[in-house]
XYZ file of C-alpha atoms in Angstrom:
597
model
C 0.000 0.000 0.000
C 2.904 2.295 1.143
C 4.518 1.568 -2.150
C 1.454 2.723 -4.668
C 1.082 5.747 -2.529
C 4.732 6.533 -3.034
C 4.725 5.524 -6.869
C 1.901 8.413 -7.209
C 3.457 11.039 -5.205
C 6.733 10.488 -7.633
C 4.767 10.571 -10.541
C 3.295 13.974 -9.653
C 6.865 15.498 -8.556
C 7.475 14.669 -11.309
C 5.274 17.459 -12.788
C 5.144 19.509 -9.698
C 6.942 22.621 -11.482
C 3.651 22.459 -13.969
C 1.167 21.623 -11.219
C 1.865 24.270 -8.786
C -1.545 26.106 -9.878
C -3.815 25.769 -11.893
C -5.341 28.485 -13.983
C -8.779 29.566 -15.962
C -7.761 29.116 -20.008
C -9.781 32.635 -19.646
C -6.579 33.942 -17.444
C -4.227 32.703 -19.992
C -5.556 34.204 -23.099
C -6.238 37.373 -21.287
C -2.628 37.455 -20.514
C -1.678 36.809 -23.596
C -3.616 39.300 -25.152
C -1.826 42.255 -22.784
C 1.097 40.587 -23.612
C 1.131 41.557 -27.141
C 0.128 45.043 -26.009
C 2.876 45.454 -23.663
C 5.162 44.026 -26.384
C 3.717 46.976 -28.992
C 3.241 49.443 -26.557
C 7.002 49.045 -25.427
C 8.101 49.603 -28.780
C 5.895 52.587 -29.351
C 7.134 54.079 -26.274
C 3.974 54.753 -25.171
C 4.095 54.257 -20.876
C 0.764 54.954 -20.493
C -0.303 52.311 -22.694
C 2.354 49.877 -21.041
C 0.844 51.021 -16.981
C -2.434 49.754 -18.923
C -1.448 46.451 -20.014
C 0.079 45.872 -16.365
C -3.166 47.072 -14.915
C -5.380 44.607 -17.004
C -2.673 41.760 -16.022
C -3.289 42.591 -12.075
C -7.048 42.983 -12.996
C -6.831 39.076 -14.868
C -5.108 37.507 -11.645
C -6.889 39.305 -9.025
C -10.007 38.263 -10.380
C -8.599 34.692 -10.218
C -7.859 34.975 -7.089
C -4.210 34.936 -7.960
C -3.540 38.196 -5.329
C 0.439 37.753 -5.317
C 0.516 37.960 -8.768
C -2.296 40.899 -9.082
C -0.030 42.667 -6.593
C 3.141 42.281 -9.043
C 1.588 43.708 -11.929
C -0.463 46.494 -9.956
C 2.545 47.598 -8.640
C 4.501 48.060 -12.043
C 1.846 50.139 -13.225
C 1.223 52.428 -10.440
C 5.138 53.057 -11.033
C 4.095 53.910 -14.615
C 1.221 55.651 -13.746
C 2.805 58.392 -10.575
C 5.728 58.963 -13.230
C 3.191 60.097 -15.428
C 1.398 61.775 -12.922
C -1.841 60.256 -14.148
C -4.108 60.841 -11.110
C -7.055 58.969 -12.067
C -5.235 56.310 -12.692
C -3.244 56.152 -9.541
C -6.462 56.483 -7.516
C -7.222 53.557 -9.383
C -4.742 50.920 -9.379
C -3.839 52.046 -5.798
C -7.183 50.941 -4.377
C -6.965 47.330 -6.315
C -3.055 46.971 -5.156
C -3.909 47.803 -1.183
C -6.943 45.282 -1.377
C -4.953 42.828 -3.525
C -2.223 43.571 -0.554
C -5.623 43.485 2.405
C -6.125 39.662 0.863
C -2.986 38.815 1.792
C -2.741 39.968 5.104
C -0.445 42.713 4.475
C -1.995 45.260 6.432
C 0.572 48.201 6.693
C 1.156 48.521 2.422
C -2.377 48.159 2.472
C -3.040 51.225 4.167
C -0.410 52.964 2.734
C -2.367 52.460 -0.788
C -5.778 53.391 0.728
C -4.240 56.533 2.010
C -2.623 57.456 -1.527
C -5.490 56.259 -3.145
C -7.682 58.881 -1.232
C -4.673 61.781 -1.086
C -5.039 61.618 -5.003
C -8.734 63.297 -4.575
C -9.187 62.718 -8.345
C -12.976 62.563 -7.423
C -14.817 63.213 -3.851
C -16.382 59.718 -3.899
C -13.138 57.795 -4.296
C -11.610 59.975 -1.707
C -14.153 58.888 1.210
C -14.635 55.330 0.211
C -10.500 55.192 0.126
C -10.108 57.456 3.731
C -13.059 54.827 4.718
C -10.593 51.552 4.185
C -7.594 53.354 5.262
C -9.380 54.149 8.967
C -10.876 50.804 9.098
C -7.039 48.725 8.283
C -5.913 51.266 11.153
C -8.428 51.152 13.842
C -7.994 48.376 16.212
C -11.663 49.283 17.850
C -14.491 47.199 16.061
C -16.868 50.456 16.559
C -14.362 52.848 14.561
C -14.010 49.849 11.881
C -18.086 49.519 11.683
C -18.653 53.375 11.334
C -15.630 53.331 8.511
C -17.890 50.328 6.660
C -21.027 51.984 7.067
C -19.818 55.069 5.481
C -19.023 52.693 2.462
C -22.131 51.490 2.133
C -23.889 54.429 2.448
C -21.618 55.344 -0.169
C -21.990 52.188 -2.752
C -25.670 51.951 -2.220
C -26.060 55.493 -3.789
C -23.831 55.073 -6.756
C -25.560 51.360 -7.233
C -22.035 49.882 -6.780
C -22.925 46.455 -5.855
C -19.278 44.638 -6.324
C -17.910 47.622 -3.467
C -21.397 47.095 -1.221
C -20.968 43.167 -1.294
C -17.926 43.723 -0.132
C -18.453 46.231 2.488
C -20.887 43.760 4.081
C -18.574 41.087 4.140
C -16.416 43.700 5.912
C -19.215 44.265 8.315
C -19.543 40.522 9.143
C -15.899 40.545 10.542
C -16.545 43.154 12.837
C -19.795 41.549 13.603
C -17.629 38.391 14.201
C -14.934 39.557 16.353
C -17.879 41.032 18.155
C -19.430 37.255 18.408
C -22.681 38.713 17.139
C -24.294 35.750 15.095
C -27.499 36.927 13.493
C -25.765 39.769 12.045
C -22.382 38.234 10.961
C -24.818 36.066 9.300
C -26.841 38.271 7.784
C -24.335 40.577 6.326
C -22.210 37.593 4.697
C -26.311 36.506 2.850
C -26.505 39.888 1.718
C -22.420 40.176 0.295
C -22.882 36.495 -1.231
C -26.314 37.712 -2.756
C -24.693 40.845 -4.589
C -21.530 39.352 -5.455
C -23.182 36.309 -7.285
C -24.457 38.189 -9.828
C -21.125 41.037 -10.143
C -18.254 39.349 -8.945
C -17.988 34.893 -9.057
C -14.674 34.902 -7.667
C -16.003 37.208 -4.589
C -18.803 34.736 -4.239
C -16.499 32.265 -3.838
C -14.682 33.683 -1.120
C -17.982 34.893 0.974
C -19.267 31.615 0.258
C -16.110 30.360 1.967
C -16.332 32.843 4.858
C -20.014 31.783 5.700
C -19.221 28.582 5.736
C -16.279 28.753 7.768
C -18.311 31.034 9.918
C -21.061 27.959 10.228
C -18.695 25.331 10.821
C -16.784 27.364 13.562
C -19.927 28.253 15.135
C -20.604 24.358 14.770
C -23.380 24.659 12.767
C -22.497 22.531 10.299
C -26.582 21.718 8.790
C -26.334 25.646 7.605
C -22.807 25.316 6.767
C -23.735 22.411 4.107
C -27.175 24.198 3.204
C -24.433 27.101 2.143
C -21.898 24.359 0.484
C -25.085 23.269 -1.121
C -26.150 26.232 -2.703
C -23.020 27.608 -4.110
C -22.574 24.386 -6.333
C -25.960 25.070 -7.963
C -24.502 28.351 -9.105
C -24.161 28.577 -12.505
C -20.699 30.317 -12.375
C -19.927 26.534 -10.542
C -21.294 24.173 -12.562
C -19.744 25.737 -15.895
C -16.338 25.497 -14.106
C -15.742 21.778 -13.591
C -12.584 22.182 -11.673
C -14.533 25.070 -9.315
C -17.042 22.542 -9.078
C -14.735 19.512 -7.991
C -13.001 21.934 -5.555
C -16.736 22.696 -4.018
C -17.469 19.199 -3.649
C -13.883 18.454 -1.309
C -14.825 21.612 0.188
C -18.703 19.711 1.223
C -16.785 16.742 2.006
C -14.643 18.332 4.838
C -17.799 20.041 6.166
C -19.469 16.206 6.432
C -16.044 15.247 8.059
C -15.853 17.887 10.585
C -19.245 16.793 11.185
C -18.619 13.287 11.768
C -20.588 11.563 8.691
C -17.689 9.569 6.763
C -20.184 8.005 5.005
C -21.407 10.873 2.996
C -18.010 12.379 3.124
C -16.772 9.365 1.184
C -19.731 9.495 -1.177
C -19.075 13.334 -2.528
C -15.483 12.414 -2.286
C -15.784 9.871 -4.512
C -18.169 12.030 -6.726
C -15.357 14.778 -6.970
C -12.874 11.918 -7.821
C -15.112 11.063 -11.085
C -15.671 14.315 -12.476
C -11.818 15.027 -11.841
C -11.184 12.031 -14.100
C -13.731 12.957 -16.467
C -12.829 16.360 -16.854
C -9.110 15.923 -16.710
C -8.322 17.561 -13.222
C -4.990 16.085 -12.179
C -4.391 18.183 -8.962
C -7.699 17.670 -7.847
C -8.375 14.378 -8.795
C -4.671 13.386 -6.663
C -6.408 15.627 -3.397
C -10.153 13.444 -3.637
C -7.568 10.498 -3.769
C -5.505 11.843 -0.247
C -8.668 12.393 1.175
C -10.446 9.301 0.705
C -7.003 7.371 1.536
C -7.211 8.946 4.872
C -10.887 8.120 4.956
C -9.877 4.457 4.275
C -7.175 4.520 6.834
C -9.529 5.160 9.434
C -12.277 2.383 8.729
C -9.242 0.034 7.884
C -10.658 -0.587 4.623
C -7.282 -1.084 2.755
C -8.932 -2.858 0.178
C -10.739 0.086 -0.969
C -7.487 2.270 -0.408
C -5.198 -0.139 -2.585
C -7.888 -0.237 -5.307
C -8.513 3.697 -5.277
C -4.821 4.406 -5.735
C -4.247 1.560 -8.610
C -7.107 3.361 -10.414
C -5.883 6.347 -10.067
C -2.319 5.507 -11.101
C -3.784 3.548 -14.321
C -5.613 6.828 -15.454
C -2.886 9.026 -14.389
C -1.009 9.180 -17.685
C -3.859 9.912 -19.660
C -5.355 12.526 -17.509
C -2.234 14.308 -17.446
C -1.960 14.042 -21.031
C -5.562 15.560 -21.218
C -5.071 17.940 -18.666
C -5.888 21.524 -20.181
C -4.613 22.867 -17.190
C -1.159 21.750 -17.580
C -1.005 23.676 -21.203
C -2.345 26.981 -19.622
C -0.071 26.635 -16.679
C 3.334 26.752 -19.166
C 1.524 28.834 -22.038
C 1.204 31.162 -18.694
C 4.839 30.654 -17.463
C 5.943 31.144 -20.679
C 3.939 34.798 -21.372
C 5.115 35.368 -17.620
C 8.814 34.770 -18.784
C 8.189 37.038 -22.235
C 6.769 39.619 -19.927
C 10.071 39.517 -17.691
C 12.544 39.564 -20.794
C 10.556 42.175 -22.181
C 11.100 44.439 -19.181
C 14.382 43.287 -18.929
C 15.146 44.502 -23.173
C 13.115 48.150 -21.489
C 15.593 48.491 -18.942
C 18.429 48.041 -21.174
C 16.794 50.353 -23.724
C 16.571 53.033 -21.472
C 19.959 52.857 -19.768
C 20.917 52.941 -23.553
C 19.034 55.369 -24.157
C 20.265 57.311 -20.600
C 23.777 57.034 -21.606
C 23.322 58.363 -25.012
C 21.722 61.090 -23.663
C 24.314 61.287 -21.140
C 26.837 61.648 -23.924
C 24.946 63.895 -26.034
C 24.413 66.166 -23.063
C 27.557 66.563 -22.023
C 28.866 66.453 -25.664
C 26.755 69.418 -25.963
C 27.779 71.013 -22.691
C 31.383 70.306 -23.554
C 30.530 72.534 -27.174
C 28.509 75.085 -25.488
C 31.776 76.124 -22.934
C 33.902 75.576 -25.687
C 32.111 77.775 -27.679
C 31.902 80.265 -24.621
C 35.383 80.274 -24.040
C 35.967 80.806 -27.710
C 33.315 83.993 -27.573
C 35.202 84.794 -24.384
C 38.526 84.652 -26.346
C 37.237 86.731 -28.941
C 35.529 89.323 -26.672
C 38.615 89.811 -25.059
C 40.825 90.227 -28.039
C 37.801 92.729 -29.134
C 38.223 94.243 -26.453
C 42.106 94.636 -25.843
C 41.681 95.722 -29.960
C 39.345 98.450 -29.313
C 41.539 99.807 -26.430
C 44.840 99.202 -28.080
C 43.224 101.200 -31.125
C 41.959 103.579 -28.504
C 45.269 104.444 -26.809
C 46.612 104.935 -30.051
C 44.205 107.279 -30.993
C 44.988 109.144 -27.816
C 48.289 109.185 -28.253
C 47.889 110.678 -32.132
C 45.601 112.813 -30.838
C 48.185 114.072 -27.998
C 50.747 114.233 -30.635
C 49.444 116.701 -33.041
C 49.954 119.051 -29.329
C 53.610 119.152 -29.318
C 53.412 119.503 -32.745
C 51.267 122.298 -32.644
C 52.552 123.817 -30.352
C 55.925 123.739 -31.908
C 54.805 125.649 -34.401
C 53.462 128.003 -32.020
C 56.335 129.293 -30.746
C 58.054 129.148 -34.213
C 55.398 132.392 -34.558
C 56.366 133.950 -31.255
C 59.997 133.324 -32.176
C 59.683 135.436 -34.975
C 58.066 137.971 -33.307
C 60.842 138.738 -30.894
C 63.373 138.053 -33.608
C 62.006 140.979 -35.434
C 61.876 143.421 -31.843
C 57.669 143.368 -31.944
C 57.110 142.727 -28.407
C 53.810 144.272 -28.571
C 52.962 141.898 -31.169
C 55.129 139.002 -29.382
C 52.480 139.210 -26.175
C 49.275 140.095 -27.989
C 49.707 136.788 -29.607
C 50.962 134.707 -26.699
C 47.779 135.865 -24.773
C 45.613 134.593 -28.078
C 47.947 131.609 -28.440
C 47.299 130.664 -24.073
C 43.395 130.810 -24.856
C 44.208 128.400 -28.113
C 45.895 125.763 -25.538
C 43.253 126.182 -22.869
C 40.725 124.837 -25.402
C 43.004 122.870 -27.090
C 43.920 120.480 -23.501
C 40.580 120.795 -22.293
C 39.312 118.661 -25.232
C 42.246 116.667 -25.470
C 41.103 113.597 -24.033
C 37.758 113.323 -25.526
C 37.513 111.865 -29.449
C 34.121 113.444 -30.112
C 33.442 117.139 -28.617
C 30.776 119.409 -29.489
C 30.897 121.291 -32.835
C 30.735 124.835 -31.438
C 33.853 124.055 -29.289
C 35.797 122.901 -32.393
C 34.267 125.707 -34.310
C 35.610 128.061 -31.706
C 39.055 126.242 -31.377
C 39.675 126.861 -35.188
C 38.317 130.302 -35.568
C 41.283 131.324 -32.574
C 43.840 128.972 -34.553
C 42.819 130.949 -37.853
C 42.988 134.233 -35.847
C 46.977 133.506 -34.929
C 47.939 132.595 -37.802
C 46.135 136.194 -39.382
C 48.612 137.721 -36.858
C 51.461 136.250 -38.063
C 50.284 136.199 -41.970
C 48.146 139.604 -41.726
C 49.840 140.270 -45.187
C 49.606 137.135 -46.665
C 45.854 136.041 -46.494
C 42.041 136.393 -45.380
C 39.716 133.775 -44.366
C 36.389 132.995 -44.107
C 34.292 130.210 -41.869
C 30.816 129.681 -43.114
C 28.353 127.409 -41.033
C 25.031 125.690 -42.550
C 22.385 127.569 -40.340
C 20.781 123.706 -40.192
C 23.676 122.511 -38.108
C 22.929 122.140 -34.299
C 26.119 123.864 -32.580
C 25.792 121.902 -29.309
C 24.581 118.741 -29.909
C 26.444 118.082 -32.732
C 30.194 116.160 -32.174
C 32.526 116.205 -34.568
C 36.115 114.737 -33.954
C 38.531 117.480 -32.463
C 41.116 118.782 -34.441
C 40.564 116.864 -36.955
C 39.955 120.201 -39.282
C 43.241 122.203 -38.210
C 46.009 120.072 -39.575
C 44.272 121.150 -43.179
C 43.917 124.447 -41.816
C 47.615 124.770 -40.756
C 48.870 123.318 -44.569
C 46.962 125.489 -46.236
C 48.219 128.619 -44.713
C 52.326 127.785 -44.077
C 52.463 125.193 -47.610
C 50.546 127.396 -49.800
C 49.026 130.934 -49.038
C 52.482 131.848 -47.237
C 54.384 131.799 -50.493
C 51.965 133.510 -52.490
C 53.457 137.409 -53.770
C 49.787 138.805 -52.995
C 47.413 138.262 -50.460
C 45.434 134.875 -51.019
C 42.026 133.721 -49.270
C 41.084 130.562 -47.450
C 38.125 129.232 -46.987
C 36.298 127.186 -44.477
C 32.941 125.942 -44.942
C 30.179 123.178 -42.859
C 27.258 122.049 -45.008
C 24.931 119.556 -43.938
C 24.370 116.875 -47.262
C 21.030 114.305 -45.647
C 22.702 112.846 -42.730
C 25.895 114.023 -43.406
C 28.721 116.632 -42.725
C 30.678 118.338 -45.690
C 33.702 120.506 -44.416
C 35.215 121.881 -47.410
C 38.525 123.900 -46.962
C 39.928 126.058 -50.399
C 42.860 127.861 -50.903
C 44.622 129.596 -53.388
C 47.946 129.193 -52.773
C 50.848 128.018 -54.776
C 49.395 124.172 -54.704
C 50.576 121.078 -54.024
C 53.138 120.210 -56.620
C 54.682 123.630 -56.476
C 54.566 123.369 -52.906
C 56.678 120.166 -53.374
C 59.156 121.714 -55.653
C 59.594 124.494 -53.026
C 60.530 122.421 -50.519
C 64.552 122.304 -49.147
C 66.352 118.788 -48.910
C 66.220 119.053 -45.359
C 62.221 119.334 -45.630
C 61.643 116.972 -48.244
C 63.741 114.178 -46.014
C 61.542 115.345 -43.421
C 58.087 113.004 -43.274
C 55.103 115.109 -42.492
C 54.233 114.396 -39.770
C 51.064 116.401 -39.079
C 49.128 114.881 -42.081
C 50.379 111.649 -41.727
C 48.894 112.040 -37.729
C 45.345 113.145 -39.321
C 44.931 110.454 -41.561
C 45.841 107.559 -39.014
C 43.334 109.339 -36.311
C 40.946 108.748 -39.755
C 41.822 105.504 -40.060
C 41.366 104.289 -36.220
C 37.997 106.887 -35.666
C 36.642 104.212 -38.767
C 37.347 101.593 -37.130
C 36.177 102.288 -33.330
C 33.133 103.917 -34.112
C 32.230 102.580 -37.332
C 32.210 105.958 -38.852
C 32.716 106.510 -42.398
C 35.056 109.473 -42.643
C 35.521 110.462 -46.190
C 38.901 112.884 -46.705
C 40.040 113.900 -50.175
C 42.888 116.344 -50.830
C 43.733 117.576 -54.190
C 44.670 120.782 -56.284
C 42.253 123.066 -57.958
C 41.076 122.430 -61.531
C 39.918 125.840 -62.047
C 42.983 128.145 -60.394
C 45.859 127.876 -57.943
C 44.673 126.436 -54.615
C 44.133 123.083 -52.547
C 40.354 121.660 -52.130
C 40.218 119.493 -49.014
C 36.742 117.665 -49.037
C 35.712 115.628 -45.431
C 32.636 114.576 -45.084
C 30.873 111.806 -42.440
C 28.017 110.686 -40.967
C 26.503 113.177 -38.261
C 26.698 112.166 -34.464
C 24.389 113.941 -32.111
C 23.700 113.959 -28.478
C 20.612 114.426 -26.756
């Protein structure tokens, strides 16, 4: 006897790692349906779409009763789902993951879910019925946990949600329980098993089970088989052969527990049948236990050695027609896909990460270098514009020694020729000259009338000196502003001072210069004429000593030109050349005006 038991027991160890549950084909298809999803959904990058496939797997196995497994999948897509901050969703799937979590006993997640669940407050319903579960996980009084419940049903029995109200009440009977009050622990678990027969099969199921462990406990085992009794002439039992074998065991226990082998052994037997028939393995090999142990007790060995000789003769077929067997590895093997498939995500997106990574700081690495290099060039700008600045300072403070230079040349020749009169009238003309001269020194731009007056008191001295040798005249357009205007200073008077000691000073008669300011649009003509001898005869007049001699003066002006170009971005015309019509030097400048408000 102790050898055919053992020769069955191998034989199913032998497909224990396929045998360890049994599943709906309803489950399997379902899961491989969100499979495919997942799969596309994954390679559409869609997350939302993934957080649903995950939700629907939970959904499948919760359902089943498979609450590990609906607590897996929940929690992957509540991940999904707070990433994307989709707060309907998380209400959602964080109310089935804490009761997936309150069916296994793990109390403290379980309120941790309620409690997000109801901090979501997508809507004011779900935020009551989920504060409702949350208070009644976490209150230890059975009052506090009944006015939680009763708040829910209040709650389900105005929105019509009978799966949520069945449930409530078979909340209510565990208080009602742990209070030891019968007749409404009863009454509450007749009114869950009535709503949840018609919503929820799997609920049914597991009132069903709670009333009749309820009877049984309570040692009322005629109500507990009434119960047994009425379940299996659901129809969501008798369309589920293996449901309905499990039932059957389930009756058997309750006739054991109540001391009636005999009937026990009957519906045993029964279960046994339609086990074989239907191709039940597991639950064909439990009838067989529990009749063996049946046998054992009325010594009828017989029976026991014939039971288990049947039941290893049919045992290779009914394994080989065993649907369950198929869904069980169709369903590892989607389980497995799932799990690779994550696995090929997660290397995606570090993939991804460190490409991004790279290209980020690729493109950080390109955006200092390209700072530094705007930096670079900045600076060189800038160490340009002041190189070209203190250059044009230092031409500018040139043309002063220069200047004055000549100067003195004048009052020289004054006291050379014993007209000290003359000698201090134009030293005290010359000391107003300077004033104006150094008080505009270190400016580039300086108000027109300033320069205006500067050269009318440069043309002045030089009349003192020259009274015999030329007149002048300064004519202003009337439609030139003389304060806000700035011109460059003394830019004009290195023209002014050619044109008097290279040409009108040689002349045998008295010659005439003349200084005009037009404005042309938005423009500044200064036009300075002469007739004296002219350029190439001023050439020709020049000694060896002079003609080794650069010019320095002119040379001076048309740098300062040159550099006020390129600072300001001015466009300072200058052209020098004889007179067609007569003797005589036309200097044209012209450039844009500047004005200051």
């Amino acid at each position: 006897m102790k050898m055919l038991r053992h020769l069955v027991f191998l034989f199913l160890i032998c497909f224990g790692n396929i045998l360890y549950s049994q599943s709906n084909n309803n489950v399997v298809q379902e899961v491989q349906v969100q499979s495919k999803k997942l799969r596309k959904a994954v390679d559409d990058k869609d997350p939302s779409a993934q957080a649903d496939s995950y939700y629907n797997i939970g959904e499948t196995f919760f359902n089943n009763g498979n609450f590990s497994k609906s607590e897996e999948y929940f929690t992957k897509a509540k991940t999904i789902y707070e990433q994307l901050n989709d707060k309907s969703n998380i209400e959602k799937v964080s109310r089935k993951l804490a009761q997936s979590q309150e069916k296994q006993n793990k109390i403290t997640p379980a309120i941790s879910n309620y409690s997000r669940a109801a901090e979501v407050n997508y809507s004011s319903r779900a935020k009551a019925v989920n504060s409702n579960d949350a208070a009644r996980l976490s209150s230890s009084s059975p009052e506090l946990k009944a006015e939680a419940i009763q708040s829910n049903i209040d709650l389900s029995r105005k929105e019509d949600e009978k799966e949520e109200l069945a449930t409530s009440y078979s909340q209510m009977a565990d208080v009602y329980i742990q209070q030891k009050d019968i007749p409404k622990a009863e009454e509450n678990l007749n009114n869950a098993y009535k709503l949840s027969k018609e919503q929820a099969p799997q609920q049914a199921l597991e009132i069903n089970q709670k009333l009749t462990d309820f009877y049984v406990g309570n040692k009322n085992y005629d109500k507990a088989i009434e119960a047994k009794k009425n379940v299996l002439k659901e129809d969501f039992v008798k369309s589920n052969s293996q449901e309905e074998v499990e039932q059957i065991q389930e009756l058997a226990d309750i006739y054991i527990k109540k001391n009636d082998p005999g009937e026990a052994v009957d519906l045993l037997k029964k279960s046994y049948s339609l086990a074989i028939e239907k191709g039940h393995t597991m639950e064909a090999q439990k009838s067989v236990k529990k009749l063996d142990s049946l046998y054992n007790v009325s010594d009828n060995t017989d029976a026991s050695v014939k039971l288990y000789r049947d039941f290893l003769g049919k045992l290779p077929d009914l394994v080989a027609k065993d649907r369950s067997l198929v869904d069980n590895k169709i369903l590892e093997d989607t389980e497995q896909r799932i799990v690779q498939l994550e696995k090929e995500r997660e290397l995606k997106d570090e993939l991804i990460r460190k490409k991004n990574v790279f290209n980020y700081g690729l493109i950080g690495a390109l955006i200092v270098l390209s700072g530094l290099i705007i930096f670079i060039f900045l600076t060189l700008r800038k160490v340009q514009i002041k190189n070209k600045k203190i250059a044009l300072q230092s031409l500018r403070r040139e043309m002063n020694p220069h200047f004055i230079f000549n100067s003195l040349n004048s009052v020289n020749h004054f006291i050379a020729t014993n007209n000290e009169l003359e000698a201090n009238q134009y030293l005290t003309k010359f000391s107003k000259l300077m004033r104006g001269v150094m008080e505009n020194s270190t400016e580039d731009f300086i108000p027109f009338q300033q320069e205006l007056d500067l050269l009318q008191n440069y043309l002045a001295l030089e009349k003192t000196r020259f009274a015999d040798k030329f007149d002048y005249e300064i004519n202003v357009d009337e439609n030139l502003s003389m304060q806000s205007l700035q011109v460059p200073g003394m830019l004009i008077q290195p023209f002014l001072e050619n044109a008097v000691w290279h040409g009108l000073r040689y002349r045998e008669d008295k010659g005439f210069l003349k200084l005009s300011f037009e404005k042309n649009d938005q423009r500044l003509k200064i036009t300075i004429e002469d007739d004296g001898i002219g350029i190439e005869e001023s050439k020709k007049q020049k000694t060896q000593h002079q003609k080794a001699r650069e010019g320095r003066g002119m040379k001076n002006t048309l740098e300062r030109i040159k550099l006020l170009n390129d600072l300001y971005h001015q466009d300072i015309q200058c052209k020098v050349t004889d007179k067609k019509d007569g003797p005589g030097v036309l200097v044209e400048i012209n450039y844009e005006l500047m004005s200051y408000k």
